[in-house]
Coordinates of C-alpha atoms and ligand atoms in Angstrom, one line a residue:
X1 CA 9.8 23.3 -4.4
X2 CA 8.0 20.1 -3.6
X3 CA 9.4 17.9 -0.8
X4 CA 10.6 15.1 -2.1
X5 CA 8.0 13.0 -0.3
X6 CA 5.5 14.6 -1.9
X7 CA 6.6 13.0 -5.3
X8 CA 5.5 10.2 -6.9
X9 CA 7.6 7.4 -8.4
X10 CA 7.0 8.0 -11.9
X11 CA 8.7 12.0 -10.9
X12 CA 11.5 10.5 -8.6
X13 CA 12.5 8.3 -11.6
X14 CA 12.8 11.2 -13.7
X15 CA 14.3 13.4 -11.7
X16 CA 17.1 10.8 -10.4
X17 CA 17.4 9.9 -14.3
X18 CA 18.1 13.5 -14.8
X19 CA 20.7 14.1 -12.0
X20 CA 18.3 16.5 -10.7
X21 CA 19.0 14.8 -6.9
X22 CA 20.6 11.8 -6.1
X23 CA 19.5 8.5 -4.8
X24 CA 21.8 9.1 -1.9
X25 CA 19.6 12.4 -0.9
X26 CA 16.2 10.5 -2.0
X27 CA 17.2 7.5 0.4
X28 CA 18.4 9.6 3.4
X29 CA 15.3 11.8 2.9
X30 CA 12.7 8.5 3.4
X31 CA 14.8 6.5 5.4
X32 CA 14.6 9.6 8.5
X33 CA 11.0 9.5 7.7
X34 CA 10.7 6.4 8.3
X35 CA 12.9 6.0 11.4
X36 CA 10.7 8.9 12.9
X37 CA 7.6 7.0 12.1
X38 CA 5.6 5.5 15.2
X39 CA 2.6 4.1 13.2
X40 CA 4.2 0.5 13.7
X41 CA 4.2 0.4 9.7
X42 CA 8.2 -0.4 9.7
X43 CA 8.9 -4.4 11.2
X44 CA 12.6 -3.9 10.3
X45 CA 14.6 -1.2 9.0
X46 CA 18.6 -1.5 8.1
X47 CA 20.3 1.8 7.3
X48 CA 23.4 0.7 6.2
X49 CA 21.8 -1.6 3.4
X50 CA 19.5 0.4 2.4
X51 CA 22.2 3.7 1.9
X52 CA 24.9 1.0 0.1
X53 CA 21.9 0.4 -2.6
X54 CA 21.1 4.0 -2.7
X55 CA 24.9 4.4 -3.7
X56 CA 24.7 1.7 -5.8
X57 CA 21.5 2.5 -7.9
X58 CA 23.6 6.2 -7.7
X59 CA 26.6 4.2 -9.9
X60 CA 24.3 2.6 -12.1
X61 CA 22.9 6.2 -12.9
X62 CA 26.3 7.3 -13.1
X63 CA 27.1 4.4 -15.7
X64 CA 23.7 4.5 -17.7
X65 CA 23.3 1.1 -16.7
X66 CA 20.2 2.1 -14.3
X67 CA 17.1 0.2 -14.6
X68 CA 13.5 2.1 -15.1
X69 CA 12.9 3.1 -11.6
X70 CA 16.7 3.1 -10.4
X71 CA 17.0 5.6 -7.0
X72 CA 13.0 5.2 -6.0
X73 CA 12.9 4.2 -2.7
X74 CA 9.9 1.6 -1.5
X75 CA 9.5 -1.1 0.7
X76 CA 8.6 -4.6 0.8
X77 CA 5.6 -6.5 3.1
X78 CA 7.3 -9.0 5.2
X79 CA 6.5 -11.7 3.5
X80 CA 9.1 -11.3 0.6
X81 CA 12.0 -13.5 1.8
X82 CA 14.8 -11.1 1.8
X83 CA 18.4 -12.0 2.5
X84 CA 19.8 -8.3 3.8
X85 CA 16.7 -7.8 6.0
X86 CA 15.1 -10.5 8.3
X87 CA 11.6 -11.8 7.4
X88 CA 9.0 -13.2 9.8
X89 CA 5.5 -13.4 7.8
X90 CA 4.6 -10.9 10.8
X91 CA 4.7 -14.5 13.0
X92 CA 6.9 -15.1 16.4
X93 CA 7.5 -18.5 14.7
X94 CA 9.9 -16.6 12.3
X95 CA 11.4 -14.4 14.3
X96 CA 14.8 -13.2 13.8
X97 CA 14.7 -15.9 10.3
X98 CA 17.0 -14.3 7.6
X99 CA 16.2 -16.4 4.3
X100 CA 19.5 -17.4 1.8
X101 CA 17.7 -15.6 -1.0
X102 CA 15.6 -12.9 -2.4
X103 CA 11.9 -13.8 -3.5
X104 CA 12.0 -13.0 -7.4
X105 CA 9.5 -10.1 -6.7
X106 CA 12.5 -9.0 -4.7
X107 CA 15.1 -9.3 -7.1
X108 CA 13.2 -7.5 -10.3
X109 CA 12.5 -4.6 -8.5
X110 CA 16.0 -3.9 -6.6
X111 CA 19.3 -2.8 -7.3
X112 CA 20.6 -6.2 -8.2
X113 CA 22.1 -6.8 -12.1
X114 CA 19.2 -6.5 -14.4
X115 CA 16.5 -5.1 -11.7
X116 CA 14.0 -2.3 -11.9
X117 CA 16.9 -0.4 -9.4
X118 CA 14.5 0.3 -6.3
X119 CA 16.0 1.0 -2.7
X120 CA 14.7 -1.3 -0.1
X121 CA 14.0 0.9 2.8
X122 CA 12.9 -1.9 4.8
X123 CA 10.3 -4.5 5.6
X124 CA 6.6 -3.9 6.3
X125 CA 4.1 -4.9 9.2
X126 CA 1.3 -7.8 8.0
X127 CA -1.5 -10.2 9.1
X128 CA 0.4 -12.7 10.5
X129 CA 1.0 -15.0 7.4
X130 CA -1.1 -12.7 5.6
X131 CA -4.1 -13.9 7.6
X132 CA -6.8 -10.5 8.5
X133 CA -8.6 -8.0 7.1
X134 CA -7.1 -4.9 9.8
X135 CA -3.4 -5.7 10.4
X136 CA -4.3 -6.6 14.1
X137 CA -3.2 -10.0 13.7
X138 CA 0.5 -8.9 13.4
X139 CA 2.5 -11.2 16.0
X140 CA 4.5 -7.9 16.7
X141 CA 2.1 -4.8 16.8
X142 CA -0.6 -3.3 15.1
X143 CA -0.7 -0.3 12.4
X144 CA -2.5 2.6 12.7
X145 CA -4.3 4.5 9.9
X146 CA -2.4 7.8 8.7
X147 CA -5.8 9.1 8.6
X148 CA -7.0 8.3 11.8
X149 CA -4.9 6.7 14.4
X150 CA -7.8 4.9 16.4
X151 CA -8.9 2.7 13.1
X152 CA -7.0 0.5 11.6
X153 CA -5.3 0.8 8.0
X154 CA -6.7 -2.8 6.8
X155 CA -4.9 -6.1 6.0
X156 CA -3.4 -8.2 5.5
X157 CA -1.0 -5.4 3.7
X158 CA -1.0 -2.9 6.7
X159 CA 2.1 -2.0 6.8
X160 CA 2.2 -1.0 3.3
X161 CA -0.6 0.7 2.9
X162 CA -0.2 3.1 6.1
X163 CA 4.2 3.8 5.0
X164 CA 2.3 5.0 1.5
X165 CA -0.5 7.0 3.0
X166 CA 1.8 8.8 5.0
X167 CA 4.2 9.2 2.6
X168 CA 7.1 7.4 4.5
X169 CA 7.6 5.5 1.5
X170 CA 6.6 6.3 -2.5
X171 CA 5.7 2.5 -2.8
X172 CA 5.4 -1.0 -1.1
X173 CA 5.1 -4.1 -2.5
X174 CA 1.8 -6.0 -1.2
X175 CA 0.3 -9.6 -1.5
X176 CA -3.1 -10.5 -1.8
X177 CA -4.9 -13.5 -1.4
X178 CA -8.4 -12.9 -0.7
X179 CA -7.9 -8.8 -0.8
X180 CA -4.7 -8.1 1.1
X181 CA -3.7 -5.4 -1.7
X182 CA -6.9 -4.6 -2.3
X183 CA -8.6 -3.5 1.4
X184 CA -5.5 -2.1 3.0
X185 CA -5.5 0.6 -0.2
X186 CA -9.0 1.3 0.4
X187 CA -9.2 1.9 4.0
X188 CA -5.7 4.2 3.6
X189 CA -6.8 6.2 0.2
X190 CA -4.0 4.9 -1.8
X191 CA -3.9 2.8 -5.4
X192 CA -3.5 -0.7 -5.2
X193 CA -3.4 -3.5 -7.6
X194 CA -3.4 -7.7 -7.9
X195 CA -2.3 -8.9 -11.0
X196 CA -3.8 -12.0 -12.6
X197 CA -3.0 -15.1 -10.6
X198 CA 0.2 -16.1 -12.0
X199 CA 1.7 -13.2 -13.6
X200 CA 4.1 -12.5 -10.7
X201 CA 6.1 -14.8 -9.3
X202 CA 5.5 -16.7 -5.8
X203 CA 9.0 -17.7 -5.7
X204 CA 9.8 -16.6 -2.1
X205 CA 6.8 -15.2 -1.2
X206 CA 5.8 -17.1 2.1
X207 CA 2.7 -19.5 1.5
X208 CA -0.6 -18.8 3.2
X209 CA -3.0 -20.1 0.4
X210 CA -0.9 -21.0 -3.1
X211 CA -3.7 -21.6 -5.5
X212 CA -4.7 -17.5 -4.9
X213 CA -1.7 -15.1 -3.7
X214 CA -0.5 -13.2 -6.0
X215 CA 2.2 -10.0 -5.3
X216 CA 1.0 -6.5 -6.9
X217 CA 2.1 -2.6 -6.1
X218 CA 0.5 -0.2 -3.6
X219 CA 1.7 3.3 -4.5
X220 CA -0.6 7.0 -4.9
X221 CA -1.3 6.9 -8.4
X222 CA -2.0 4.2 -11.1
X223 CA 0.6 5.2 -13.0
X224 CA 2.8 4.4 -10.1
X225 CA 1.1 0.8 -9.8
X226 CA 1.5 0.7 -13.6
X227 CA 5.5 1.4 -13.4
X228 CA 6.0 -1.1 -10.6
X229 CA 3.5 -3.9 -12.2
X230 CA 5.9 -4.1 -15.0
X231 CA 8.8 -4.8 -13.3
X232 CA 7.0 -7.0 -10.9
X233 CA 5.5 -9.5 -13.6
X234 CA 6.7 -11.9 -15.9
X235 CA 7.6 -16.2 -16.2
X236 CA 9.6 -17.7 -13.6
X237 CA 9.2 -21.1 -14.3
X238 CA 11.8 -23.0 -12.9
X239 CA 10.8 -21.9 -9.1
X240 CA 7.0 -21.4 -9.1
X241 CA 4.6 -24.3 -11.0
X242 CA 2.2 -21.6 -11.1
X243 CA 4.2 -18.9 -12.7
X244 CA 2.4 -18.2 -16.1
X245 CA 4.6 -17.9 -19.8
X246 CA 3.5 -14.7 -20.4
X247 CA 5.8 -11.7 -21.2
X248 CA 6.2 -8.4 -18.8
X249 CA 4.1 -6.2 -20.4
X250 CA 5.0 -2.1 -20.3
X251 CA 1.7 -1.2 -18.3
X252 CA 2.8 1.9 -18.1
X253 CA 2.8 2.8 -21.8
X254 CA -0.6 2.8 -22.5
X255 CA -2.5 5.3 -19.7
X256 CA -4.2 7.2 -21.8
X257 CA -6.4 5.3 -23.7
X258 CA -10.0 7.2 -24.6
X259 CA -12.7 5.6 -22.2
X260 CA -15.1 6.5 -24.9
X261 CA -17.7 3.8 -25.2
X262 CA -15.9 1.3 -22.6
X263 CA -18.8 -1.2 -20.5
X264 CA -18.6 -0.9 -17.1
X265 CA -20.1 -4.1 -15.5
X266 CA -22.1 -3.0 -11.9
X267 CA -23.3 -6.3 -10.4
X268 CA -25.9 -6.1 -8.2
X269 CA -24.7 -7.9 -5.6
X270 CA -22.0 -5.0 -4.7
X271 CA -24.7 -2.6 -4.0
X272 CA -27.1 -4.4 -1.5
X273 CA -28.3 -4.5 2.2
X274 CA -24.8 -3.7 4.8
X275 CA -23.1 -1.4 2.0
X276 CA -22.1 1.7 4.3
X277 CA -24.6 4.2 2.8
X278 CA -21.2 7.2 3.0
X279 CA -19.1 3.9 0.6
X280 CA -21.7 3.9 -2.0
X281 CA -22.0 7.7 -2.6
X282 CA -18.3 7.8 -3.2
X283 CA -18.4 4.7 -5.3
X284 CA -21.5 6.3 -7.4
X285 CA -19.8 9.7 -7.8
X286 CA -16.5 7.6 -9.3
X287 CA -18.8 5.7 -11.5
X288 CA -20.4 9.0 -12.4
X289 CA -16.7 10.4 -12.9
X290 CA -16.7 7.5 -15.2
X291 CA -19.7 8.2 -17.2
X292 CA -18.5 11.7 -17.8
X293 CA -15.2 10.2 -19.2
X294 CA -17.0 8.7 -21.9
X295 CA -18.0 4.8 -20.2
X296 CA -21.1 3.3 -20.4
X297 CA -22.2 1.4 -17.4
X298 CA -23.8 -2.0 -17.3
X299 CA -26.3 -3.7 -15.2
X300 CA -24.5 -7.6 -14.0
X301 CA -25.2 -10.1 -11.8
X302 CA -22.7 -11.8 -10.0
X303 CA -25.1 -15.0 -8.2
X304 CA -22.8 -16.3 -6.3
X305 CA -21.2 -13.2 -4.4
X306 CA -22.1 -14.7 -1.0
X307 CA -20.7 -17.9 -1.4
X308 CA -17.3 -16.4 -2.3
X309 CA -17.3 -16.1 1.5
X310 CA -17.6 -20.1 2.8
X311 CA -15.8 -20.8 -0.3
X312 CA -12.7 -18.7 0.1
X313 CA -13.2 -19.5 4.0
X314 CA -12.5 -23.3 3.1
X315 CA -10.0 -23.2 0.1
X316 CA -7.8 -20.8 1.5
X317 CA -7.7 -22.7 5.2
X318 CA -7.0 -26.1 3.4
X319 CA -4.1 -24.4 1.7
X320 CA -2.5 -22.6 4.8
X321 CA -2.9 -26.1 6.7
X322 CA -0.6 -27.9 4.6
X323 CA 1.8 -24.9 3.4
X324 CA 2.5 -24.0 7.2
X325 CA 3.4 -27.8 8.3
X326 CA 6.8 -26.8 7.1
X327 CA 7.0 -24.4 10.7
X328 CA 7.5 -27.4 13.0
X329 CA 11.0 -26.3 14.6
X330 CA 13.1 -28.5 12.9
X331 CA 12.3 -27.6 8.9
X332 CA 11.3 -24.1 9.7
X333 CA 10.5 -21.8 12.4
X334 CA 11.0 -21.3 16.3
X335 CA 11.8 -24.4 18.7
X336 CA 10.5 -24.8 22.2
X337 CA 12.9 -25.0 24.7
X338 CA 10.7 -27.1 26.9
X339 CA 10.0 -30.9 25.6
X340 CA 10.2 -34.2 26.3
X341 CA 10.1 -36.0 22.8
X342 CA 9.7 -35.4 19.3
X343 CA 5.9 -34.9 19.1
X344 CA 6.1 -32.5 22.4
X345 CA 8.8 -30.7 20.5
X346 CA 6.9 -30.4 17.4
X347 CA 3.3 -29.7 19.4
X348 CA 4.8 -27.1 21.8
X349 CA 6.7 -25.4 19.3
X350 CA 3.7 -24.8 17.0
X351 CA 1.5 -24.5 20.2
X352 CA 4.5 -21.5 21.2
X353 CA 5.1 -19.5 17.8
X354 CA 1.9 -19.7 15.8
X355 CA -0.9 -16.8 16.9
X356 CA -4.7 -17.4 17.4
X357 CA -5.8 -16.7 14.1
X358 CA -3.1 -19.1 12.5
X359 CA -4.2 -21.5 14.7
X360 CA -7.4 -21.2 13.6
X361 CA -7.3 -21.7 10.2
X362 CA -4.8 -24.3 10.5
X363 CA -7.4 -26.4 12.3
X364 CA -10.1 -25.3 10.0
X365 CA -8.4 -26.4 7.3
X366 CA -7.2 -29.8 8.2
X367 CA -10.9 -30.3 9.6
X368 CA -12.3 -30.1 5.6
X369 CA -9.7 -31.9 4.3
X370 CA -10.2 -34.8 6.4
X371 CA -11.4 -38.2 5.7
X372 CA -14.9 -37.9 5.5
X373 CA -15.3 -34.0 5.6
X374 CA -13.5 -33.7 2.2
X375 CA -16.2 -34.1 0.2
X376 CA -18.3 -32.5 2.3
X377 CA -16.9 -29.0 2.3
X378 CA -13.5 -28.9 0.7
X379 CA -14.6 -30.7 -2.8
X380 CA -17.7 -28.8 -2.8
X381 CA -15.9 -25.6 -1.9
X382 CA -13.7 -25.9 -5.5
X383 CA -17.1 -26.6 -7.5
X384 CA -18.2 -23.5 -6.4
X385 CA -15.0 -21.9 -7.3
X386 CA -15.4 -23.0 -10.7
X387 CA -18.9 -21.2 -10.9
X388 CA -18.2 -17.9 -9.5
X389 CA -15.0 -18.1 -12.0
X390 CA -18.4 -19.3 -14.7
X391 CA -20.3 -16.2 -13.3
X392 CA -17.7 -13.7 -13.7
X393 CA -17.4 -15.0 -17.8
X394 CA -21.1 -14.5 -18.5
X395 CA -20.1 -11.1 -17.0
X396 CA -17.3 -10.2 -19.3
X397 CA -19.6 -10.7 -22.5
X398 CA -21.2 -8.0 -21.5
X399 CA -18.8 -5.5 -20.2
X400 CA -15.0 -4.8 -20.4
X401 CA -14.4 -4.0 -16.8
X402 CA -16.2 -4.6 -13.6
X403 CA -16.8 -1.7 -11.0
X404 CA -17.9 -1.6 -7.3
X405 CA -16.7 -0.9 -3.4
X406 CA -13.8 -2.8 -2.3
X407 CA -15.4 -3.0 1.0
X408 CA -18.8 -2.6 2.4
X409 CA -17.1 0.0 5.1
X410 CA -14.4 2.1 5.8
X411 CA -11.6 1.6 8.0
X412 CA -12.9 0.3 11.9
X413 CA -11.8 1.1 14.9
X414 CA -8.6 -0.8 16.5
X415 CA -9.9 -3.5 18.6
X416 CA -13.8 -3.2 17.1
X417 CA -13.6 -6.6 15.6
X418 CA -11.0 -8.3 17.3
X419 CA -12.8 -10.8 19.1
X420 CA -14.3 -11.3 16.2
X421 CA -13.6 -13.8 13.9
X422 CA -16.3 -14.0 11.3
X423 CA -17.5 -10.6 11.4
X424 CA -13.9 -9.8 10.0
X425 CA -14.6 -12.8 7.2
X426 CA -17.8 -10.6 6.2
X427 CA -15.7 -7.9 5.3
X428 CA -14.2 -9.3 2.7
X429 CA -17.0 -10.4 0.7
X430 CA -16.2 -7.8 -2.8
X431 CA -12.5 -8.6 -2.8
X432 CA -13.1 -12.6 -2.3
X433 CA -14.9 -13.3 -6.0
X434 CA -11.6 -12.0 -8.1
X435 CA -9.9 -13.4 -6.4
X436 CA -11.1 -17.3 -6.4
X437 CA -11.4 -16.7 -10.2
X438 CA -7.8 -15.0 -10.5
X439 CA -8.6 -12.2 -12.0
X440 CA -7.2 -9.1 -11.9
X441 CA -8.5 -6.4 -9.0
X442 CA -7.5 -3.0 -8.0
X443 CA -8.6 -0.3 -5.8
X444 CA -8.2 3.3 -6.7
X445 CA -9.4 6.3 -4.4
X446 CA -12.8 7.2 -4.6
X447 CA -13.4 10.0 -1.8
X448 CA -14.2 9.6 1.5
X449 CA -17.3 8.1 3.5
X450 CA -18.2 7.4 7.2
X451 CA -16.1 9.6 10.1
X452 CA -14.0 10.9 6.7
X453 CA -12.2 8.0 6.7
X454 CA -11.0 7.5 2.5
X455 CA -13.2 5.2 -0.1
X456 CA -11.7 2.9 -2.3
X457 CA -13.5 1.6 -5.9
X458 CA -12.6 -1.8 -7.2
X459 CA -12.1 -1.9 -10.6
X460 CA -11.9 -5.9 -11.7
X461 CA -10.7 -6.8 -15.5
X462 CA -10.7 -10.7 -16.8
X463 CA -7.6 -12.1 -17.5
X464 CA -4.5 -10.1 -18.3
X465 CA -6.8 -7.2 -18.9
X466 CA -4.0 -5.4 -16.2
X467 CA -3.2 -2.6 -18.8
X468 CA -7.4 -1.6 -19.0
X469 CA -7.6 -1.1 -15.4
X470 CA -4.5 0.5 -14.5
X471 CA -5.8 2.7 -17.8
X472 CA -9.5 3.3 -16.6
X473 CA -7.4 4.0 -12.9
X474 CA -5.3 6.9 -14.6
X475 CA -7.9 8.5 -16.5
X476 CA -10.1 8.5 -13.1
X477 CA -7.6 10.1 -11.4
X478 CA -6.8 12.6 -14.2
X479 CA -10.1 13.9 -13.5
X480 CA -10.5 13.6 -9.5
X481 CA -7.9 14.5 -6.8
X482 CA -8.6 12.4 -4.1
X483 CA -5.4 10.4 -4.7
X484 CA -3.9 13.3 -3.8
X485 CA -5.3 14.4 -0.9
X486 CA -2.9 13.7 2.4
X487 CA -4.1 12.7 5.9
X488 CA -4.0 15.3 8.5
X489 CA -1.5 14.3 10.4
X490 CA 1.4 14.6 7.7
X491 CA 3.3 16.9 6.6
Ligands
LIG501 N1 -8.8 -11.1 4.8 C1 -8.5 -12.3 4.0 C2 -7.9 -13.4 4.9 O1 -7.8 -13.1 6.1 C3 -7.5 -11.9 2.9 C4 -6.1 -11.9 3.3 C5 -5.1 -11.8 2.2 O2 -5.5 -11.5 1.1 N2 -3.9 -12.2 2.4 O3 -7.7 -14.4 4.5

């Protein structure tokens, strides 16, 4: 029989919906996993919650009341506000913080009335407010990668993407701004997609840079993603500005669409000078997959590729500069016990619970927002948006879907990039363009490169083209197996 971590959601589901096993044994099954687990994935775990919502989703079951995925364990990054867990953004300025409410990302996939009926094991390791590219910027400790546990399992969704490569957990949620979802999949050989910007709700998903995070699945397969997606998205207008009025679609219903004849875009730009040379064989033996499947693939340009990398580097800083005044010890956050007046008090306690990188940005951002830099970088910066958002539309009249690496390597080493700051901005420069544009991005396992290490492709649709991707995803992995294939270390 196969162990039940060894199942995906879309075969817990059905075998929970057909009293084959019990969300009770499901739950205790992952949660001992994931106490054993010394990866550093896990910031919070709470057993007694988590087995009273195993026995609940077990009564909705019992009822036929049970929502779509009711019994699946996952687990959410800690940046989902959650009121039976604490939540800390991965930030000392948080610690111990325990939030009033549930983010609506929360809420539509748990046990509550009208939710998809998930178990929350737990809460996930991060970026500090989301901020990296290797998870190494967690206040509280790094990850390692299941597949290797000198490298690192990527970021900002570290956490996740390490519980779901090692099969502590079927599913995490994830949030990506400029590739959180995205990069963490690919360097840990799982499936991971962003939704268009808007389609899920931010409402209680802690700010880092509002006009581009967006929450989206990480699980094995794309039919997993597919599952989760539709219980994810959908309008929440009255608590996020930015929430769009367009229905939850069933993503899941249509995975096995023909690929016959679809365009698949391959700009230029993805393939040049500081590509790993062991990244682009995988991704050309996916896109060959892809040929065989029937698609036809394209020749784009994407100009302004580069650019996506001062531009993001700007946008996203100005953002997190005013979004994380709120953590001055009095609205939000950790106090200082040490001050004289209210400025020290405020200075200290930022100067006490924010972490270099925070710091960083913070300063970068109120640096090109500032009275005579604005124009300079931060207005510029948003014209340039518009044009790689421009670039990727010439694109889209020529091709359905977009294909290329996620990342120009594979996982590094723990500690290789540390120190520094900008080589770790490099990295990001395939995931950076959808996402300044808002389109939807996801990375499905392509095979492995450099040291073995696993090879994500990025598959990028235009807007609310989710159900194409997640489709092209599925077929991919209909015909390959390296979704499948486990690190060595797990059993
Ligand atoms: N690596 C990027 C950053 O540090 C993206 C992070 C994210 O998507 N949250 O900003």
């Amino acid at each position: 029989m196969t162990a039940l971590h060894d199942l995906t959601v879309a075969a817990l589901a059905a075998d929970l919906r057909a009293k084959k096993v019990s969300a009770t044994e499901v739950t205790q099954h992952f949660l001992a996993r994931c106490q054993a687990d010394n990866s550093g994935a896990f910031l919070s775990l709470n057993p007694e919650v988590t087995m009273a919502q195993a026995k609940q989703a077990d009564a909705q079951l019992a009822a036929g009341t049970a929502g779509a995925l009711a019994g699946v364990p996952m687990a959410h990054k800690d940046i989902f506000v959650t009121t039976d867990f604490p939540t800390t953004a991965g930030s000392k300025m948080l610690e111990g913080y325990r939030s009033p409410f549930d983010a609506t990302v929360v809420c539509k996939l748990g046990v509550q009335l009208g939710g998809a009926g998930m178990v929350n094991l737990g809460k996930l390791n991060c970026d500090e407010f989301a901020m990296g590219s290797s998870n190494e910027n967690s206040a509280y400790k790094p990850v390692t990668n299941p597949w290797n546990t000198l490298r690192v399992p990527g970021g900002s969704s570290g956490g996740s993407s390490a519980a779901v490569a090692a099969r502590l957990i079927p599913a995490a949620t994830g949030t990506d701004t400029g590739g959180s979802i995205r990069q963490p999949a690919s360097f840990c050989g799982i499936t991971g997609i962003k939704p268009t910007y808007g389609r899920a709700s931010r409402y209680g998903m802690i700010a880092y840079a509002s006009s581009l995070d967006q929450a989206g699945p990480m699980a094995r397969t794309a039919e997993d993603c597919a599952l989760m997606l539709s219980a994810m998205c959908g309008p929440d207008l009255d608590r996020d500005s930015t929430s769009l009025d367009v229905p939850a679609e069933n993503f899941a219903r249509d995975l096995n669409v023909s690929l016959d004849g679809l365009r698949i875009g391959i700009p230029k730009e993805f393939f040049g000078e500081g590509l790993a040379s062991g990244v682009r064989a995988a991704v050309d033996a996916a896109l060959k997959e892809f040929e065989k499947l029937g698609a036809k693939l394209v020749p784009i340009s994407l100009p302004r590729t580069e650019l996506s990398i001062p531009v993001y580097y700007i946008i996203a800083p100005a953002e997190a500069s005013s979004n994380l005044s709120r953590f001055d010890g009095v609205k939000f956050g950790h106090r200082t016990k040490d001050y004289t007046d209210l400025v020290s008090m405020y200075k200290r306690s930022r100067a006490e619970g924010f972490g270099e990188e925070v710091k960083r940005r913070i300063m970068t951002g109120a640096y090109v927002l500032s009275h005579g830099y604005y124009d300079a970088y931060y207005l510029q910066a948003q014209k340039i948006r518009r044009m790689i958002s421009d670039d990727f539309q010439q694109a889209f009249k020529v091709c359905d879907v977009i294909a290329g690496p996620v990342a120009p390597t594979v996982a590094w080493k723990l500690g290789e990039k540390t120190h520094d700051p900008v080589a770790n901005y490099l990295a990001d420069i395939f995931t950076l363009p959808a996402s300044l544009a808002g389109l939807p991005g996801m990375s499905v396992p392509a095979g492995f490169g450099e040291e073995g290490m696993p090879v994500g492709l990025q598959l990028i649709g235009n807007y609310f083209k989710e159900a194409q991707l997640l489709n092209a995803a599925h077929r991919l992995q209909q015909a390959t197996d390296y979704h499948l294939r486990q690190p060595g270390g797990v059993q």
